Amino acid sequence: MFTDLLSQACMKNESKNLDFSPRPAEYLTQGDSFDEENNMLQEGSESKALFSVIGMTCSACAGSVEKAIKRLPGIKEAAVDVLKNRALVIFNPSFVNEKTIRETIEDTGFKATLLEEVANEKYSTRVCRIRIIGMACTSCSSDVESVLKVIPGVQRARVALATEEAEVQCDYNLLSCNDILQAIYDTGFEAIIINTGEHRNKIELKVDGVCNENSIRMIVSSLEGIQGVQDINVEPELHKVSVSYLADITGPRNFIRVIESTGSGQFKATIFPEKGGKEPQNQEEIKQCYTSLLWSLVFSIPVFLTSMVFMYIPVVKDGLDIKVVNMLSIGEALRWLLSTPVQFIIGRRFYTGAYKALRNGSPNMDVLIALGTNAAYFYSVYSILRAASSPDFKSTDFFETSSMLISFILLGKYLEVLAKGKTCQAIARLMELAPETATLLTFDDEGNVTKEEEIDSQLIQKNDVIKIIPGEKVACDGVVIWGESYINESMITGESIPVAKRKDDLVIGGTVNDNGVLHIKATKVRSETTLSQIVRLVESAQMAKAPVQKFADHISKFFVPLVVGLSFSTWLAWFLAGELSVYPKSWIPPSMDSFQLALQFGISVMVIACPCALGLATPTAVMVGTGVGASQGVLIKGGQALESAHKVTCIVFDKTGTLTIGKPVVVNTRLLKNLVLQEFYELVAAAEVNSEHPLAKAIVEYAKRFREEEESNFWPDVKEFESITGHGVKAVVRNREVLVGNKSLMLQKNIAIPINAENFLDETEGLAQTGILVSIDHELVGVIAISDPVKPGAKEVISILSSMKIKSILVTGDNWGTARAVAKEVGISCVIAEAKPELKAEKVEELQASNSVVAMVGDGINDSPALVAADVGMAIGAGTDIAIEAADIVLMKSNLEDVITAIDLSQHTFRRIRLNYIWALAYNLIAIPIAAGALFPSTGICLPPWVAGAAMAASSLTVVCCSLLLKNYRRPKKLDTLEMQEITVQ
């Protein structure tokens, strides 16, 4: 499984990739290994090559290889996997070739071999998101999903009733989006593409001034001349031009400038007004439901009044009872006239839905409504036609039943759409975080600002410099190039404390600048930003079905046929009982006969049953739960993760970057010779400054303390620098040979290690510290102790998990001494050290075999196999992309307390799902017998069909509102009292 992770990460759809910035440096000790490659690859005309790289032992090695490759011209992307000893390179063959890349890798000190040149082809696997209009209940969504899954080329299909969307992963070499749309149309539903899942940036521009085909050709020709443009699509009737492009090379401002300079300035280009997104679609649906309800009430209320109210007003009753033809009265003719538009025009949606459902062999709620209202309407028509043709037949009509039933169902649908819209507010709020405008800075050759221009934030291009004033939102992901300030990142990470930002720090789009002015250089724009990726993840999570939903899907297959059978049986039982005088005639109301009484009971049974409540029980709760999690900084990838998390009985923690902060600091220095500490660190830092290893960086940062501010960036000249892979470095500084590394390096170089140095090394290991030995001129002169501090509150989190009856285990690739020391500090008794990635996964599987539900919390590539193997994989947000990809839950704040939040939120969500199911089942089990007349013999209580329809609509609304109560979720109070003190890393 693990051997394919890198290639999977590189090829997976963009909507699945996450890159959470800022990302702290990772502290690795022996046994840990991973790299921080970016696996978000752009589609385009480029070559790919796979190299074998021999000699890498840790992520520092992989990092040095990756940086060396990326310095070459024409490199699009480089991903290095230290565990597989592989390097995947995406490059432009016009600038660089495989031989140059291989030689560059070898120059870093590793042996490189070209394994294969990957074929230059477009990525064919994409995830297409489609909005489906017209689904009434879970049987509709199941039917569409079944149809999509059997289409050749479709690898996975998910249809969500609550979001009214489909997510289809398919091979675009075998079928297109139009093929998918046609398949959905054939099932009887309308479909609209939301996202085609293309791995490239795309901008839609509105171009005014286009008057003929010559104008179009001029615009297309001009755009094709721009380097980086991949595809151009023109829709003349909408004056819309869609441009797909490589964001590293060009951007939308270039397109607008070129269009407006074409044809002597006759064209004007702007961002095409967007009508997509959940909010506008939901508003449109709300408007349609409201209009239908309003017109239905306009006709239905007079029908209700003439049938149920005016009959008790003598003067009005006499007027309505005037006969028109034979026994046909004015009131009956008026009710027929008013109810017909409700039945066939306003209620047309139910006929359409029922026809589509029956055609596909999966009857749904529309079938029940159509049957119930038609039974009432056509019996009424039969009754009044017979009265019109007979001088003595007195008719009884049910026009108020059919019209009021449709009105109440439309009212329920309107309220349900309003409530369901609120379940999508998490995504709407996320999308609203991005500011509409940004201030673009223009510089002269000397770096002075020459112009400030306010532009649409969608026009920001990579490498633009944007000015962010206090109180303003950051328009895109970027890096600070000037200024200092505090950024409020709570809207993205959930962390309420503002984060200090200065030069070279990363900022996230959508966050808010608290005080100082910042100039940031755009690094990720539009769909590449962290905010966009989070939105895609939450959307995907809300599409995913929880396993518990299979229960509702299974019931839905039999629900409607069962209800139709019960309805017919009810009518037949009451009719035969009346004809055979099983019950006294006094039970029959004066205005009815036994047939009409039986018909009323049969219709009531048909319309009171509600499969919609069962179908909405799970998806609405999952939608709200994942949305609440996103606002808390806990990204949950769908219902499967939610369902598994609430059952967790055991949590396996990685050490480095998970229980510890993941960044080493110097905590102690032991000099063995008479040296000035400043001189000692001058020599050591000079030797280490050229190393990419995290421990080396920690030593250099510590050494800066002993220098004056103005000279802190300069170190003594170094000669004969040599990086000894897996051991340390060797260099000549000020004509003195300096050796910095581990114990094995010293023994290898025949340098004696005194007993006091041995004792100090033992002490450091017992304190979970790493001892670095320093030799000058073949004599050991000092030992530096480096520690990776335990995260704030880690001990308290482990204690809270223990009180929740959840067992904690530490599994790490580090040595036993360090592992035991960290475990003792945080309160974990079960420790497994020196574990390779496959051993971590094996431990998870071993725990699962003992009937434990296992969660794995990690952050590195070496944790990925265990994250995949676990029932619930939780990735630290500051970890690697592959770990985040493999995990089910992402803890964006990288705080361990969010492990508890994720489990607690899962428990709350599934309590809500259970409550929804209890309500939906209890409603049907109680309401159907009442509607069938179970209480009528003893109490005289019966439900008119229109009242039954109102009850049915109310049941769906109740389930949705019950799920919405999750929006009031607050994390456990014990976390609020948990004191999370910040550690300052020097």
Short mmCIF file of C-alpha atoms in Angstrom, two decimals, residues 253-493:
data_model
loop_
_atom_site.label_atom_id
_atom_site.label_comp_id
_atom_site.label_asym_id
_atom_site.label_seq_id
_atom_site.Cartn_x
_atom_site.Cartn_y
_atom_site.Cartn_z
CA ARG A 253 -4.80 40.58 -16.01
CA ASN A 254 -2.65 39.68 -19.00
CA PHE A 255 -5.72 38.34 -20.81
CA ILE A 256 -7.75 41.47 -20.12
CA ARG A 257 -4.88 43.71 -21.25
CA VAL A 258 -4.40 41.76 -24.49
CA ILE A 259 -8.15 41.65 -25.26
CA GLU A 260 -8.60 45.37 -24.67
CA SER A 261 -5.56 46.20 -26.82
CA THR A 262 -6.94 44.09 -29.69
CA GLY A 263 -8.98 45.70 -32.44
CA SER A 264 -8.07 49.33 -31.69
CA GLY A 265 -9.58 49.18 -28.22
CA GLN A 266 -13.08 48.21 -29.33
CA PHE A 267 -13.32 45.40 -26.75
CA LYS A 268 -13.86 45.69 -23.01
CA ALA A 269 -13.13 42.68 -20.78
CA THR A 270 -14.19 42.04 -17.18
CA ILE A 271 -14.55 39.04 -14.89
CA PHE A 272 -17.66 37.14 -15.95
CA PRO A 273 -20.31 37.48 -13.23
CA GLU A 274 -20.43 34.19 -11.37
CA LYS A 275 -23.79 32.55 -10.73
CA GLY A 276 -22.45 29.31 -9.28
CA GLY A 277 -22.07 28.33 -5.67
CA LYS A 278 -24.53 26.90 -3.21
CA GLU A 279 -25.92 30.18 -1.98
CA PRO A 280 -27.29 31.51 -5.32
CA GLN A 281 -28.62 28.06 -6.24
CA ASN A 282 -30.33 27.69 -2.90
CA GLN A 283 -31.86 31.15 -3.20
CA GLU A 284 -33.22 30.29 -6.62
CA GLU A 285 -34.78 27.09 -5.28
CA ILE A 286 -36.26 28.97 -2.33
CA LYS A 287 -37.77 31.50 -4.73
CA GLN A 288 -39.31 28.77 -6.90
CA CYS A 289 -40.79 26.96 -3.89
CA TYR A 290 -42.19 30.21 -2.52
CA THR A 291 -43.84 31.10 -5.83
CA SER A 292 -45.42 27.65 -6.17
CA LEU A 293 -46.68 27.78 -2.58
CA LEU A 294 -48.14 31.25 -3.03
CA TRP A 295 -50.10 30.34 -6.17
CA SER A 296 -51.26 27.11 -4.60
CA LEU A 297 -52.64 28.98 -1.61
CA VAL A 298 -54.37 31.49 -3.88
CA PHE A 299 -56.47 28.66 -5.33
CA SER A 300 -56.58 26.27 -2.36
CA ILE A 301 -57.79 28.65 0.34
CA PRO A 302 -61.07 29.47 -1.48
CA VAL A 303 -61.59 25.71 -2.03
CA PHE A 304 -61.05 25.10 1.68
CA LEU A 305 -63.35 27.96 2.67
CA THR A 306 -66.21 26.87 0.41
CA SER A 307 -65.93 23.29 1.64
CA MET A 308 -65.17 23.62 5.36
CA VAL A 309 -66.14 27.15 6.50
CA PHE A 310 -68.86 28.72 4.37
CA MET A 311 -71.08 25.68 4.87
CA TYR A 312 -71.66 26.94 8.42
CA ILE A 313 -72.72 30.43 7.25
CA PRO A 314 -76.41 30.15 6.27
CA VAL A 315 -76.63 32.92 3.66
CA VAL A 316 -73.38 31.91 1.91
CA LYS A 317 -74.27 28.23 2.18
CA ASP A 318 -77.61 28.80 0.45
CA GLY A 319 -75.87 30.61 -2.40
CA LEU A 320 -73.31 27.85 -2.88
CA ASP A 321 -76.01 25.16 -2.82
CA ILE A 322 -77.85 26.63 -5.82
CA LYS A 323 -78.03 23.91 -8.46
CA VAL A 324 -76.51 24.51 -11.89
CA VAL A 325 -77.26 21.25 -13.70
CA ASN A 326 -79.42 18.62 -12.02
CA MET A 327 -77.77 18.05 -8.61
CA LEU A 328 -74.51 19.88 -9.45
CA SER A 329 -74.27 22.97 -7.22
CA ILE A 330 -72.39 26.25 -7.68
CA GLY A 331 -70.07 25.40 -4.75
CA GLU A 332 -69.06 22.06 -6.27
CA ALA A 333 -68.43 23.61 -9.70
CA LEU A 334 -66.39 26.42 -8.10
CA ARG A 335 -64.26 23.96 -6.12
CA TRP A 336 -63.66 21.89 -9.29
CA LEU A 337 -62.63 25.00 -11.19
CA LEU A 338 -60.24 26.22 -8.47
CA SER A 339 -58.66 22.86 -7.62
CA THR A 340 -57.85 21.87 -11.23
CA PRO A 341 -54.92 24.38 -11.67
CA VAL A 342 -53.53 23.23 -8.32
CA GLN A 343 -53.74 19.58 -9.34
CA PHE A 344 -52.31 19.78 -12.86
CA ILE A 345 -50.30 23.00 -13.12
CA ILE A 346 -48.91 23.72 -9.68
CA GLY A 347 -48.79 20.00 -8.87
CA ARG A 348 -47.20 19.11 -12.21
CA ARG A 349 -43.85 18.59 -10.45
CA PHE A 350 -45.29 15.58 -8.61
CA TYR A 351 -46.53 13.98 -11.82
CA THR A 352 -43.16 14.53 -13.46
CA GLY A 353 -41.28 13.14 -10.48
CA ALA A 354 -43.58 10.13 -10.19
CA TYR A 355 -43.26 9.33 -13.90
CA LYS A 356 -39.45 9.48 -13.75
CA ALA A 357 -39.34 7.36 -10.62
CA LEU A 358 -41.67 4.68 -12.02
CA ARG A 359 -39.80 4.65 -15.33
CA ASN A 360 -36.61 3.91 -13.43
CA GLY A 361 -38.29 1.28 -11.29
CA SER A 362 -37.73 3.11 -8.00
CA PRO A 363 -40.98 4.69 -6.72
CA ASN A 364 -40.47 7.67 -4.44
CA MET A 365 -42.41 10.23 -2.42
CA ASP A 366 -43.76 11.84 -5.60
CA VAL A 367 -45.52 8.57 -6.41
CA LEU A 368 -47.34 8.60 -3.07
CA ILE A 369 -48.38 12.24 -3.46
CA ALA A 370 -49.54 11.76 -7.05
CA LEU A 371 -51.57 8.67 -6.16
CA GLY A 372 -53.13 10.29 -3.10
CA THR A 373 -54.12 13.56 -4.76
CA ASN A 374 -55.31 11.84 -7.94
CA ALA A 375 -57.50 9.47 -5.93
CA ALA A 376 -59.14 12.41 -4.17
CA TYR A 377 -59.41 14.59 -7.29
CA PHE A 378 -60.73 12.02 -9.77
CA TYR A 379 -63.19 10.53 -7.30
CA SER A 380 -64.49 14.07 -6.77
CA VAL A 381 -64.77 14.59 -10.53
CA TYR A 382 -66.63 11.31 -10.87
CA SER A 383 -68.96 12.32 -8.04
CA ILE A 384 -69.92 15.74 -9.39
CA LEU A 385 -70.26 14.48 -12.99
CA ARG A 386 -72.66 11.84 -11.74
CA ALA A 387 -74.55 14.56 -9.82
CA ALA A 388 -74.69 16.69 -12.97
CA SER A 389 -76.18 13.80 -14.92
CA SER A 390 -78.66 12.66 -12.27
CA PRO A 391 -81.70 14.42 -10.82
CA ASP A 392 -81.42 12.67 -7.46
CA PHE A 393 -77.73 11.77 -6.82
CA LYS A 394 -76.15 13.97 -4.13
CA SER A 395 -72.39 14.17 -4.62
CA THR A 396 -69.60 14.43 -2.03
CA ASP A 397 -66.29 15.82 -3.25
CA PHE A 398 -62.72 15.79 -1.88
CA PHE A 399 -61.41 18.76 -3.85
CA GLU A 400 -60.23 20.43 -0.65
CA THR A 401 -58.26 17.26 0.13
CA SER A 402 -56.27 17.27 -3.13
CA SER A 403 -55.66 21.03 -3.25
CA MET A 404 -54.84 21.53 0.44
CA LEU A 405 -52.68 18.40 0.41
CA ILE A 406 -50.55 19.85 -2.40
CA SER A 407 -50.40 23.21 -0.62
CA PHE A 408 -49.23 21.71 2.65
CA ILE A 409 -46.63 19.57 0.89
CA LEU A 410 -45.34 22.66 -0.91
CA LEU A 411 -45.26 24.51 2.40
CA GLY A 412 -43.24 21.69 3.91
CA LYS A 413 -40.91 21.69 0.90
CA TYR A 414 -40.42 25.45 1.19
CA LEU A 415 -39.57 25.25 4.89
CA GLU A 416 -37.34 22.25 4.24
CA VAL A 417 -35.39 24.11 1.53
CA LEU A 418 -34.97 27.06 3.88
CA ALA A 419 -33.63 24.77 6.59
CA LYS A 420 -31.42 22.77 4.22
CA GLY A 421 -29.93 26.04 2.98
CA LYS A 422 -28.71 26.68 6.49
CA THR A 423 -26.86 23.35 6.51
CA CYS A 424 -24.72 24.68 3.64
CA GLN A 425 -23.84 27.90 5.46
CA ALA A 426 -20.41 26.55 6.48
CA ILE A 427 -19.28 26.52 2.85
CA ALA A 428 -21.00 29.83 2.12
CA ARG A 429 -19.17 31.47 5.04
CA LEU A 430 -15.87 30.00 3.90
CA MET A 431 -16.37 31.31 0.37
CA GLU A 432 -17.23 34.76 1.73
CA LEU A 433 -13.89 34.99 3.56
CA ALA A 434 -12.04 35.93 0.39
CA PRO A 435 -12.13 39.72 -0.14
CA GLU A 436 -13.59 41.10 -3.34
CA THR A 437 -10.76 43.56 -4.01
CA ALA A 438 -7.04 43.88 -3.32
CA THR A 439 -4.42 46.64 -3.53
CA LEU A 440 -1.77 45.84 -6.15
CA LEU A 441 1.65 47.49 -5.82
CA THR A 442 3.91 48.39 -8.73
CA PHE A 443 7.63 48.91 -8.16
CA ASP A 444 10.42 50.61 -10.09
CA ASP A 445 13.85 49.10 -10.76
CA GLU A 446 15.13 50.30 -7.38
CA GLY A 447 12.32 48.63 -5.45
CA ASN A 448 10.33 51.78 -4.70
CA VAL A 449 6.53 51.74 -4.90
CA THR A 450 5.41 53.71 -7.93
CA LYS A 451 1.73 52.86 -8.06
CA GLU A 452 -1.08 51.48 -5.91
CA GLU A 453 -4.08 50.08 -7.76
CA GLU A 454 -7.28 48.50 -6.45
CA ILE A 455 -8.12 45.40 -8.48
CA ASP A 456 -10.61 42.53 -8.34
CA SER A 457 -9.09 39.81 -6.14
CA GLN A 458 -9.73 37.27 -8.91
CA LEU A 459 -7.25 39.18 -11.07
CA ILE A 460 -4.32 38.56 -8.72
CA GLN A 461 -1.52 36.66 -10.40
CA LYS A 462 1.37 34.72 -8.95
CA ASN A 463 4.31 36.89 -7.82
CA ASP A 464 2.10 40.01 -7.55
CA VAL A 465 2.84 42.17 -4.53
CA ILE A 466 -0.31 43.00 -2.56
CA LYS A 467 -0.62 45.64 0.17
CA ILE A 468 -2.61 44.64 3.25
CA ILE A 469 -3.64 47.46 5.59
CA PRO A 470 -4.91 46.98 9.18
CA GLY A 471 -8.39 45.46 9.32
CA GLU A 472 -8.18 44.22 5.72
CA LYS A 473 -8.48 40.59 4.61
CA VAL A 474 -5.55 38.86 2.95
CA ALA A 475 -6.56 38.33 -0.67
CA CYS A 476 -4.48 35.21 -1.44
CA ASP A 477 -1.85 32.91 -0.02
CA GLY A 478 1.56 34.54 -0.01
CA VAL A 479 4.79 35.37 1.76
CA VAL A 480 5.52 38.62 3.63
CA ILE A 481 8.26 40.64 1.90
CA TRP A 482 7.90 43.81 4.01
CA GLY A 483 6.30 44.89 7.28
CA GLU A 484 5.29 43.33 10.59
CA SER A 485 1.83 42.66 11.96
CA TYR A 486 -0.45 40.19 13.69
CA ILE A 487 -2.81 38.10 11.57
CA ASN A 488 -6.11 36.72 12.90
CA GLU A 489 -6.31 33.22 11.39
CA SER A 490 -9.29 32.03 13.42
CA MET A 491 -11.57 31.93 10.38
CA ILE A 492 -9.26 29.36 8.75
CA THR A 493 -7.62 27.46 11.61
#
